[in-house]
PDB file of C-alpha atoms in Angstrom:
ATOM      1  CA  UNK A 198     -69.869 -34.674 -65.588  1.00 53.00           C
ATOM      2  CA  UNK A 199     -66.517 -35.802 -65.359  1.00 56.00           C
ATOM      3  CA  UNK A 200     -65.640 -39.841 -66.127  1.00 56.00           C
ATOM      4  CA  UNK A 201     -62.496 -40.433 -63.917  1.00 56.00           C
ATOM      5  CA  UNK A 202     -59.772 -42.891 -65.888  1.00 57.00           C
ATOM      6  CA  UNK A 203     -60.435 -46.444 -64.096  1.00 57.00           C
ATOM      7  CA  UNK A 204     -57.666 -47.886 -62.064  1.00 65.00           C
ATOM      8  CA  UNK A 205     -57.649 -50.249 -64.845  1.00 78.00           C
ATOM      9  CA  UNK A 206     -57.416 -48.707 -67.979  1.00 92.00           C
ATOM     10  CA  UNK A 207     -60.608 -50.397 -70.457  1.00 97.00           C
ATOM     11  CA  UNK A 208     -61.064 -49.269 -74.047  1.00 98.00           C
ATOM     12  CA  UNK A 209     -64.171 -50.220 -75.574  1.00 98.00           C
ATOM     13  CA  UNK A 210     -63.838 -51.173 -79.557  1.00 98.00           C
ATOM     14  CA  UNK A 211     -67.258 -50.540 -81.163  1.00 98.00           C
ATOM     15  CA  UNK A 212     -67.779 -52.436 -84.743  1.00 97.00           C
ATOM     16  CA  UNK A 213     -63.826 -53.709 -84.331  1.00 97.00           C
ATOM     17  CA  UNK A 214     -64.032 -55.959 -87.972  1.00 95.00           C
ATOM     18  CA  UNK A 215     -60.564 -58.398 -87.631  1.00 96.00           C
ATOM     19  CA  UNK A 216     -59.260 -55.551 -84.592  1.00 97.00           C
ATOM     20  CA  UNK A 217     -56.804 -53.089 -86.974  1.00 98.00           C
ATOM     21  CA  UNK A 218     -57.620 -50.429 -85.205  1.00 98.00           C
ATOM     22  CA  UNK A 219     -57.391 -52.644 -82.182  1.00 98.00           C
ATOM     23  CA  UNK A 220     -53.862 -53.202 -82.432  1.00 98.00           C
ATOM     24  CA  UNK A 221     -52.694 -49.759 -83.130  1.00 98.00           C
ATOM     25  CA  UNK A 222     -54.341 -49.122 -79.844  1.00 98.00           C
ATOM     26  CA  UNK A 223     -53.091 -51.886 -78.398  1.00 98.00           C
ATOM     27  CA  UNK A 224     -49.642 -51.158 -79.550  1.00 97.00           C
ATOM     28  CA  UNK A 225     -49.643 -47.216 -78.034  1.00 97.00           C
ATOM     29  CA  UNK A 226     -51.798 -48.183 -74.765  1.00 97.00           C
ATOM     30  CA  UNK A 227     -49.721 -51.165 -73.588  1.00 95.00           C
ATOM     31  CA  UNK A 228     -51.126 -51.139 -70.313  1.00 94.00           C
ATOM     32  CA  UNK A 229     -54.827 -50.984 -71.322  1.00 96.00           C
ATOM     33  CA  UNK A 230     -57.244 -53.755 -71.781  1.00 97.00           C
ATOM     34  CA  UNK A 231     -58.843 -53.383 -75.291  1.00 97.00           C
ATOM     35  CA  UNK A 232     -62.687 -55.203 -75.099  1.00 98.00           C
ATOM     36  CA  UNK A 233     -64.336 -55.937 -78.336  1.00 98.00           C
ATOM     37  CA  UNK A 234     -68.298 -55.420 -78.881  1.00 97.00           C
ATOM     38  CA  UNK A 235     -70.118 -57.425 -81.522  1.00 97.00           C
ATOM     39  CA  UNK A 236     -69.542 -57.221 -85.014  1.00 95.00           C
ATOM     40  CA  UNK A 237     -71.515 -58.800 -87.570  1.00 91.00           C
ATOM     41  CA  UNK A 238     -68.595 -60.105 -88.832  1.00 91.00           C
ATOM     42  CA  UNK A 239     -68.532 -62.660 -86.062  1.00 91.00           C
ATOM     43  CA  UNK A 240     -72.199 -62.947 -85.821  1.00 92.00           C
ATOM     44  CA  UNK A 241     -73.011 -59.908 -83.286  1.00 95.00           C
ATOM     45  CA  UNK A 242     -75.406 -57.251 -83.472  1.00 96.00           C
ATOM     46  CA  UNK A 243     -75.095 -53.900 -82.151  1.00 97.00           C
ATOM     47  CA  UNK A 244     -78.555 -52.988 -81.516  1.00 96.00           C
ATOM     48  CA  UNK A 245     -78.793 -55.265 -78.494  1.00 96.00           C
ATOM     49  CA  UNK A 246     -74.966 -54.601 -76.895  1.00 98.00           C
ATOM     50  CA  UNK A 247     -75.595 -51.986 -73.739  1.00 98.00           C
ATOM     51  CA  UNK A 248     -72.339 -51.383 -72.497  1.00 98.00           C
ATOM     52  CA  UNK A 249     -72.114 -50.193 -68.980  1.00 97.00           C
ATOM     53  CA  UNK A 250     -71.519 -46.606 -67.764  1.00 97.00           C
ATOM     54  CA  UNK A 251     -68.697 -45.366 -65.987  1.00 93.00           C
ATOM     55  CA  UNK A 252     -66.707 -48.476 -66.906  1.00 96.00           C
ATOM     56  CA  UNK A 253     -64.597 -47.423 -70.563  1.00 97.00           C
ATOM     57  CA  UNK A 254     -62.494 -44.510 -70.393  1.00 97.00           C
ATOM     58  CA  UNK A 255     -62.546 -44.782 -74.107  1.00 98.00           C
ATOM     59  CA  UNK A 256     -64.398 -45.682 -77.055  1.00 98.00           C
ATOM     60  CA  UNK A 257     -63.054 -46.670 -80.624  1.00 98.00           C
ATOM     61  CA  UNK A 258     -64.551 -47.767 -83.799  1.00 97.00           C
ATOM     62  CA  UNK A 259     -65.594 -47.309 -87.030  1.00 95.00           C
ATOM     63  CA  UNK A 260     -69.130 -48.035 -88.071  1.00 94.00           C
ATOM     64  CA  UNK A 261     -69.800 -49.580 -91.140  1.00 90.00           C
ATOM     65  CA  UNK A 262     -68.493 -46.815 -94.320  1.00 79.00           C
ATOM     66  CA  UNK A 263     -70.557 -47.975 -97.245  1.00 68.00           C
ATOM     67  CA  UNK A 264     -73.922 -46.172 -96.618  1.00 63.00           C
ATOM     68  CA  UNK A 265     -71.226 -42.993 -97.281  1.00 62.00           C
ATOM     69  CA  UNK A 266     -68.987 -44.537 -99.762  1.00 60.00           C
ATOM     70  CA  UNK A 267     -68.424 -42.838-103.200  1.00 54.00           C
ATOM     71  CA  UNK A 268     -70.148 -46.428-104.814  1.00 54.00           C
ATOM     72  CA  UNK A 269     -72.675 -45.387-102.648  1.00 54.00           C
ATOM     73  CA  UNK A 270     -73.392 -41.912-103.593  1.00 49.00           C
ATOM     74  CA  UNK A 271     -73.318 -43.420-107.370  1.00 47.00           C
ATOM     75  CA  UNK A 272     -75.828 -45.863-106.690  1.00 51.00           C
ATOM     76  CA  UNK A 273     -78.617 -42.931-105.398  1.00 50.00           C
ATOM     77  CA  UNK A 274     -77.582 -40.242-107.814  1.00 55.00           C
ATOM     78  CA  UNK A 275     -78.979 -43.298-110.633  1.00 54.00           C
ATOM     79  CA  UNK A 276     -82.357 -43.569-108.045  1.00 58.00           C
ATOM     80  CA  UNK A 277     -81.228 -46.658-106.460  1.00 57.00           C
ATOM     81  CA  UNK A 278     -82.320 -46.946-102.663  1.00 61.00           C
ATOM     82  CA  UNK A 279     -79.733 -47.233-100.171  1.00 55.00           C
ATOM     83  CA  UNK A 280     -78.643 -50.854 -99.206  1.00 59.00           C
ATOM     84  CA  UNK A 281     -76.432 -50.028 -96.296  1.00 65.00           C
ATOM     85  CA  UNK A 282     -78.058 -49.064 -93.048  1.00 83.00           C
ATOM     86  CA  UNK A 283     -76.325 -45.491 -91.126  1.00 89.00           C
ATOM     87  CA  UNK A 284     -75.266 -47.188 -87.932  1.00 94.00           C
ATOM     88  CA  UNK A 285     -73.393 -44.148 -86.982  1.00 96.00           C
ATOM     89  CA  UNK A 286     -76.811 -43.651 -84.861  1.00 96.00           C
ATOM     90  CA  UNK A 287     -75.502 -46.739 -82.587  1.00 97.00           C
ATOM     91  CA  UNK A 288     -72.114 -45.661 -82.066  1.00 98.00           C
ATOM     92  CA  UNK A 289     -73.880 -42.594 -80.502  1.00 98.00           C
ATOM     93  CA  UNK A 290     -76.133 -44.626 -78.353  1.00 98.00           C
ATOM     94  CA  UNK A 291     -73.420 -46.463 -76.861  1.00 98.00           C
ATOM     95  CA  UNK A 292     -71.228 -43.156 -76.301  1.00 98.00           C
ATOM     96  CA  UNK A 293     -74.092 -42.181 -74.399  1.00 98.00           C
ATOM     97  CA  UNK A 294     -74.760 -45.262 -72.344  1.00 98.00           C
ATOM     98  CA  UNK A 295     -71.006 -45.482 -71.776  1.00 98.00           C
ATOM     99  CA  UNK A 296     -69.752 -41.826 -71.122  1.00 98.00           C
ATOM    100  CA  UNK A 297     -66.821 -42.490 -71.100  1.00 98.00           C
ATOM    101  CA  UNK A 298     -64.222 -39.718 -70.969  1.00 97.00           C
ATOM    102  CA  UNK A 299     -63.344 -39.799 -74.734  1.00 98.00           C
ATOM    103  CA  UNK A 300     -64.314 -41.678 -78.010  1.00 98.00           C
ATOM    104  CA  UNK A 301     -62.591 -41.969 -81.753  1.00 98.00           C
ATOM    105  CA  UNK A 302     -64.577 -42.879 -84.547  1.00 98.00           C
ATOM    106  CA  UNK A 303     -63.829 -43.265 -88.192  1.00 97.00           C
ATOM    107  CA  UNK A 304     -64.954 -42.992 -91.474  1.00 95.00           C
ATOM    108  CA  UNK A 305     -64.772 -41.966 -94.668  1.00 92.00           C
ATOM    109  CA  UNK A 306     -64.818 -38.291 -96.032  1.00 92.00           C
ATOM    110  CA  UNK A 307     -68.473 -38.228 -96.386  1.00 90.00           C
ATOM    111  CA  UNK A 308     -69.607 -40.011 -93.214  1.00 92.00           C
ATOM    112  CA  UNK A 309     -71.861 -37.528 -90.771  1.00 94.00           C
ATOM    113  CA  UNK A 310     -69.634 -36.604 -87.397  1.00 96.00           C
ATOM    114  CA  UNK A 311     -71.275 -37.922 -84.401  1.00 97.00           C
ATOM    115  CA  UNK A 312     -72.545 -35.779 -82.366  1.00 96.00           C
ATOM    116  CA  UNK A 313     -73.669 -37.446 -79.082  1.00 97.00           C
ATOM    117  CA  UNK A 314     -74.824 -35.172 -75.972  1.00 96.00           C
ATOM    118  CA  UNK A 315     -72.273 -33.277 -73.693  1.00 96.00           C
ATOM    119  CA  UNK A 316     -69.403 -34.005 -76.115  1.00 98.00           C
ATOM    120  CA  UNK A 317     -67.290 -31.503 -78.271  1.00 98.00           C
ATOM    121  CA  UNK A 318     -66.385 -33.456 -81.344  1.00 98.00           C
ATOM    122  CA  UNK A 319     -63.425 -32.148 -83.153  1.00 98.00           C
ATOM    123  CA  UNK A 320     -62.806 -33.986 -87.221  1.00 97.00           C
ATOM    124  CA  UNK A 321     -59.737 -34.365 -89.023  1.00 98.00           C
ATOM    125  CA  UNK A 322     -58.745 -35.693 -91.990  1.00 98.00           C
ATOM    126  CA  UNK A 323     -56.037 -38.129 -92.100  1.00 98.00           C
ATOM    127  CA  UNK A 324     -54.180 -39.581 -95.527  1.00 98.00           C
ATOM    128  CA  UNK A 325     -51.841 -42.718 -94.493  1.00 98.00           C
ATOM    129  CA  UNK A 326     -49.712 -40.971 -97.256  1.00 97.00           C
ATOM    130  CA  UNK A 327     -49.033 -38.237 -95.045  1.00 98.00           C
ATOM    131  CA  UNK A 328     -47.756 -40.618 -92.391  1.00 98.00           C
ATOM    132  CA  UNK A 329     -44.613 -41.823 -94.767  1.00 98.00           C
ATOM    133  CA  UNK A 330     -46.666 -44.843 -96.363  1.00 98.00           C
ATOM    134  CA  UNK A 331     -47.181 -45.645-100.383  1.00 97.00           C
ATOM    135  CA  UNK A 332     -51.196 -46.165 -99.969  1.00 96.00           C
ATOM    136  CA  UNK A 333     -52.759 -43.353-100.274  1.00 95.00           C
ATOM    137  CA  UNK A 334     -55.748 -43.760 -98.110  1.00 95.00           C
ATOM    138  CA  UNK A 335     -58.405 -41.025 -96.822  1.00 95.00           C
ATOM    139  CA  UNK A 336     -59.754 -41.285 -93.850  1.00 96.00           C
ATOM    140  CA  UNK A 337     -61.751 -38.927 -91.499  1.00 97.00           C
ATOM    141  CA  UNK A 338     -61.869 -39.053 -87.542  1.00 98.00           C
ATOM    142  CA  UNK A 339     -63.670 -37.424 -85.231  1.00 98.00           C
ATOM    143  CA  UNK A 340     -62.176 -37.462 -81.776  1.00 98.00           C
ATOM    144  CA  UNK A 341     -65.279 -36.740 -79.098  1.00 98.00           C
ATOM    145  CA  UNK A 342     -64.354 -35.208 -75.045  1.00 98.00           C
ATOM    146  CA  UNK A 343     -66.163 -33.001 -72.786  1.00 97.00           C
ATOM    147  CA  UNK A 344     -63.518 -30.222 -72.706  1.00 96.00           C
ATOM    148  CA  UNK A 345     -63.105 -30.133 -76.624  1.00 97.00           C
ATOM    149  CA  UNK A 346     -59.158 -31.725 -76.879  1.00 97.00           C
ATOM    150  CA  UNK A 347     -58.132 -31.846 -80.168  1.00 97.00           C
ATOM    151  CA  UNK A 348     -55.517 -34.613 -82.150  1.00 98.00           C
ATOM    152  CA  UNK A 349     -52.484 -33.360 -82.994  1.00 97.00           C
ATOM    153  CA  UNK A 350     -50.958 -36.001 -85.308  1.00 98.00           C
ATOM    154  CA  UNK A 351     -47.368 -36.572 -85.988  1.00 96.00           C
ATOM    155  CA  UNK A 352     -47.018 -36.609 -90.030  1.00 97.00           C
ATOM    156  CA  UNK A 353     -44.036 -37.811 -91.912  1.00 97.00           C
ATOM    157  CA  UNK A 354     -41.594 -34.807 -93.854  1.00 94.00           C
ATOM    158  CA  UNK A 355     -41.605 -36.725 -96.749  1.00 95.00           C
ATOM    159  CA  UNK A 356     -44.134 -38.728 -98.593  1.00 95.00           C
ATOM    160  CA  UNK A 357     -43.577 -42.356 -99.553  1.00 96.00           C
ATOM    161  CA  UNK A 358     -41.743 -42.076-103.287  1.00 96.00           C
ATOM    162  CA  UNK A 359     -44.303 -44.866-104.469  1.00 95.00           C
ATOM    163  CA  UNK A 360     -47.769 -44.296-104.652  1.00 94.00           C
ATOM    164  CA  UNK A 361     -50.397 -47.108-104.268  1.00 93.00           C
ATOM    165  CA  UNK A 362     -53.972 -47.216-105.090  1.00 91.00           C
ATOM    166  CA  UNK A 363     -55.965 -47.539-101.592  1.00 92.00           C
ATOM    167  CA  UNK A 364     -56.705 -51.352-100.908  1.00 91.00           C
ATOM    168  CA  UNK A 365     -60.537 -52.112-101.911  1.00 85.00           C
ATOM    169  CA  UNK A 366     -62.395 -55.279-101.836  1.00 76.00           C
ATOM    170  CA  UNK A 367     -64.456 -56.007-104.814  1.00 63.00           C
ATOM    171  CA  UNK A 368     -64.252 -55.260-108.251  1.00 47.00           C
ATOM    172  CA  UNK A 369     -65.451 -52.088-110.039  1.00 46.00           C
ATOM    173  CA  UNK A 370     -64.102 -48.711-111.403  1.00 44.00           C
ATOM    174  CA  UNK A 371     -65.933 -46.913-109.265  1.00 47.00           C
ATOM    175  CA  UNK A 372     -64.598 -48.502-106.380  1.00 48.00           C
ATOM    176  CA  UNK A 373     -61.232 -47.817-107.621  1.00 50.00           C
ATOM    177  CA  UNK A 374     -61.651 -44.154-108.817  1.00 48.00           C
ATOM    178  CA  UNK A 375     -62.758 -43.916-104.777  1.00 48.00           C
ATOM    179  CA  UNK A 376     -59.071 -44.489-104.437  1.00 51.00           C
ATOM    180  CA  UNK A 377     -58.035 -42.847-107.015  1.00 49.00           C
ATOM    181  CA  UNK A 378     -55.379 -39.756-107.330  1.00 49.00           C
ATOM    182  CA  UNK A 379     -57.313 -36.425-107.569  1.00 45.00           C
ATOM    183  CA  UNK A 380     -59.001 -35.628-110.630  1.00 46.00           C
ATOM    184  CA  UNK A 381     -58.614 -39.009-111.656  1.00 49.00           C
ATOM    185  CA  UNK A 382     -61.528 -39.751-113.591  1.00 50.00           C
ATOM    186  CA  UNK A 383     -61.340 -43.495-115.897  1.00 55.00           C
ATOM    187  CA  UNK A 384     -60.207 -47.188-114.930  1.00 58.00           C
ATOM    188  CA  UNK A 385     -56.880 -47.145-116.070  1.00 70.00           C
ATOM    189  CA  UNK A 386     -54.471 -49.910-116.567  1.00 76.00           C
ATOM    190  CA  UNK A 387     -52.451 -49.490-113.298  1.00 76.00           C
ATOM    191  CA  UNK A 388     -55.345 -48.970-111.428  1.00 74.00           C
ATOM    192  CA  UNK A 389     -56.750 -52.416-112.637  1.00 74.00           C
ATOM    193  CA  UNK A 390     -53.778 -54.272-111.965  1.00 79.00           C
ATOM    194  CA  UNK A 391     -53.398 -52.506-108.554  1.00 81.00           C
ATOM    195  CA  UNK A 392     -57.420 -53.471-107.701  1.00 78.00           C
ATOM    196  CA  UNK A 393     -55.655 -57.299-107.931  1.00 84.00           C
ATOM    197  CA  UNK A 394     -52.908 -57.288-105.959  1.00 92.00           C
ATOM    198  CA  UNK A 395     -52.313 -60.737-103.939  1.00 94.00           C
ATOM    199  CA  UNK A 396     -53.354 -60.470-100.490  1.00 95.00           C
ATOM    200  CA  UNK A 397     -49.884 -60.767 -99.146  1.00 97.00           C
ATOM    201  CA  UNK A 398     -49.534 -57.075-101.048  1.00 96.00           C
ATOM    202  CA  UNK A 399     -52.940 -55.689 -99.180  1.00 96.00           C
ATOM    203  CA  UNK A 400     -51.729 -56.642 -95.928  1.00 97.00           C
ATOM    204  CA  UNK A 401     -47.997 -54.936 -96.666  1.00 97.00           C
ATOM    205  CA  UNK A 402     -50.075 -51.917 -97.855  1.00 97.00           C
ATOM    206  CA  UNK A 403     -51.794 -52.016 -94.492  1.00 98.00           C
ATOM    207  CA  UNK A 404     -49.042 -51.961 -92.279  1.00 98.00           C
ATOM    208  CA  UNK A 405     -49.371 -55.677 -91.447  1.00 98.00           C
ATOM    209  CA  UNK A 406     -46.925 -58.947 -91.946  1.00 97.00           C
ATOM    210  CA  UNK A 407     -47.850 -60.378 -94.903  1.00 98.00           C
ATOM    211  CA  UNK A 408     -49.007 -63.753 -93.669  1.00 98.00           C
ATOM    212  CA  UNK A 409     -51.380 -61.879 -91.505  1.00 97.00           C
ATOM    213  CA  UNK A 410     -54.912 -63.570 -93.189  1.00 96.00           C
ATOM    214  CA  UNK A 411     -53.544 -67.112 -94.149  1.00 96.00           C
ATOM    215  CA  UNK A 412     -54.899 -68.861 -90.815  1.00 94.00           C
ATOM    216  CA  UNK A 413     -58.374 -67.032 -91.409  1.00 93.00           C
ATOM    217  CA  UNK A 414     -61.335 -68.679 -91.451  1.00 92.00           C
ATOM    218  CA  UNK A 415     -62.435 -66.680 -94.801  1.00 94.00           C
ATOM    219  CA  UNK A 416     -63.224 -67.335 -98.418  1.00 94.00           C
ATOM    220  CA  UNK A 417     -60.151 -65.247-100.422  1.00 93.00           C
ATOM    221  CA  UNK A 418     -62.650 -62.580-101.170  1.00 91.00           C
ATOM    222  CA  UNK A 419     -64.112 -62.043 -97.312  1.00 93.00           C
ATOM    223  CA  UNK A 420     -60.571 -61.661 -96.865  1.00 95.00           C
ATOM    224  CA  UNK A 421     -59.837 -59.215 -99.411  1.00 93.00           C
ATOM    225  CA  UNK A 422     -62.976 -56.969 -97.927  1.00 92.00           C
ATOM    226  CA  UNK A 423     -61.818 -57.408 -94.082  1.00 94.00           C
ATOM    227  CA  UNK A 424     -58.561 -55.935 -94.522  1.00 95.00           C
ATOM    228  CA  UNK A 425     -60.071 -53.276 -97.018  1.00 93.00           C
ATOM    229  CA  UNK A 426     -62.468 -52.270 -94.489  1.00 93.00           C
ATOM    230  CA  UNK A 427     -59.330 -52.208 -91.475  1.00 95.00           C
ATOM    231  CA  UNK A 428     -57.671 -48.641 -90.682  1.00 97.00           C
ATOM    232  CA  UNK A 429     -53.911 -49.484 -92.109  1.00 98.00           C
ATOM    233  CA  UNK A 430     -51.861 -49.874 -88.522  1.00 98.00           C
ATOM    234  CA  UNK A 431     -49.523 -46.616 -89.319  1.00 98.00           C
ATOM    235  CA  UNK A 432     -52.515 -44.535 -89.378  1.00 98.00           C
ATOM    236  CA  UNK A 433     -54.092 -45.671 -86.269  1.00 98.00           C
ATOM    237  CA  UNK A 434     -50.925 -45.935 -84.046  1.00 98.00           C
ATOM    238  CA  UNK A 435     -50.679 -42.042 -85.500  1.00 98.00           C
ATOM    239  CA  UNK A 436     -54.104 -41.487 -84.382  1.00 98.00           C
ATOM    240  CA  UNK A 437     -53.876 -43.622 -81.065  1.00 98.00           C
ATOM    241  CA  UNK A 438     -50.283 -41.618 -79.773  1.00 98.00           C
ATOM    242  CA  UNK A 439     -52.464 -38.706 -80.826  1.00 98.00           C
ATOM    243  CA  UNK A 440     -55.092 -39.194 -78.294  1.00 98.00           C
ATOM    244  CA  UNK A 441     -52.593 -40.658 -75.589  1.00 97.00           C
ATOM    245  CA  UNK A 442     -51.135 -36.765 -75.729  1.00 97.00           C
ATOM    246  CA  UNK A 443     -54.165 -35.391 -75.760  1.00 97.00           C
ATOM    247  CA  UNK A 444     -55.370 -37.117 -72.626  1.00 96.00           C
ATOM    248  CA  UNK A 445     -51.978 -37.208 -70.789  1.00 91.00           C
ATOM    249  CA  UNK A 446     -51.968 -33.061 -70.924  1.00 75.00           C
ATOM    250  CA  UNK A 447     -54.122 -31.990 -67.506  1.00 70.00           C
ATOM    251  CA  UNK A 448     -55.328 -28.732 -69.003  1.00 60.00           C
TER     252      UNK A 448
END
C-alpha cells in the first residue's frame, strides 16, 4: 500500500519535548503543517493518542532515550532495575495506525531501530560535529518508507576548531563521560566546568538564540534537561533536507 502525499502537507511529531526537532522541520518544510501529539512534558500520554490513518504523510520523533542511555546501562550492569519504560513500542503503534508514507525517529546509539510492519527502516549515525558545529553530539536515526529510501546527509568539510562536551542535564560523571571524547574514561576538570555551562551557552550549543528558555514556564533545572533532551537545530534541518530529497526523487 501506497499513502499518497495529502493536498495539504501534515507531519505528525510523536514525543515532540519543547518542538527542536519541530523547527528544523518546520524550517526545511515551509509549506507543511507540523501537529504535535502528547508529551508528558505537557501533561499527555501516548498510550491513549490514536492518530488517524491516511492523514500524516510523515512521522517524527524521538521517544524518550534514557531506558538506552549509557547512565542507564551503568545502573543494570550494578543489578539495578530499569526506571525508564521502552516507549519505542508506541512510536511503532502509531506508525502503524498512521501509515503514513515515511517516519524519522531518533535516539541514541544504543536505542533498538523500530521496526513496524511493511516498512524498510534504514539507521544512520549522525555527530552534530560532522555538520560544522563545536558540540559533539551522537545521535542515531532511523528513517522508515515502504520502498527502502535512504538519507543522504549533507556534512560539513571541516569540523568546528572548538570542541564542546554534548549538553546534559543533571549532574554526574557518568553522564558526562556519555559525552565524552572517545576513550575518555575520568571526570576531568573541563568536563566539569563544561557540565555547568549557563543556559544561554546550552541553547548556543544547540543551534538556538540564546534567550530561547527565559519566557519558560520551568524551574532552571527542567530547563537544563528540555534542551538536553532536544536534537540541536543544525542536525535536524541536516536530517529534515535529507528526507525532503529523499521524498522529492520519484524513483
Amino acid at each position: 500500500m501506497t499513502t499518497p502525499k495529502p493536498s495539504i502537507t501534515l507531519i505528525l511529531s510523536l514525543f515532540p519535548g519543547i518542538g527542536l526537532l519541530d523547527r528544523a522541520f518546520e524550517a526545511e518544510f515551509p509549506d507543511a503543517c507540523l501537529v504535535r501529539g502528547p508529551d508528558l512534558l505537557w501533561g499527555g500520554d501516548i498510550h491513549h493518542f490514536h492518530p488517524p490513518s491516511a492523514t500524516f504523510w510523515g512521522i517524527i520523533g524521538g521517544p524518550p532515550c534514557k531506558s538506552f542511555s549509557f547512565a542507564s546501562a551503568i545502573s543494570r550492569s550494578r543489578g539495578s532495575k530499569p526506571i525508564h519504560p521502552n516507549l519505542i513500542h508506541e512510536f511503532e503503534r502509531c506508525i502503524n495506525e498512521a501509515q503514513p508514507a515515511w517516519f524519522v525517529m531518533e535516539n541514541v546509539r544504543r536505542a533498538p531501530i523500530p521496526s513496524p510492519p511493511s516498512y524498510t527502516v534504514r539507521s544512520l549515525l549522525l555527530n552534530n560535529r560532522w555538520l560544522g558545529e563545536a558540540q559533539h553530539r551522537l545521535r542515531r536515526f532511523s528513517f522508515g518508507t515502504r520502498t527502502g529510501r535512504t538519507l543522504a546527509i549533507e556534512v560539513a568539510l571541516f569540523e568546528h576548531p572548538d570542541w564542546e562536551y554534548a549538553v546534559v542535564g543533571k549532574a554526574g560523571g557518568h553522564l558526562l563521560l556519555a559525552g565524552g571524547k572517545p576513550k575518555s574514561r575520568r571526570v576531568t576538570e573541563r568536563m566539569l566546568a563544561a557540565h555547568h555551562r549557563p543556559l544561554a551557552r546550552l541553547c548556543e550549543l544547540q543551534g538556538l538564540p540564546p534567550t530561547f528558555l527565559d519566557t519558560m514556564p520551568f524551574t532552571k533545572a527542567a530547563k537544563r534537561e528540555a534542551i538536553a533532551n532536544g536534537v540541536p537545530l543544525p542536525m535536524g534541518r541536516a536530517i529534515a533536507r535529507a528526507v525532503r530529497n529523499a521524498m522529492s526523487d520519484p524513483g
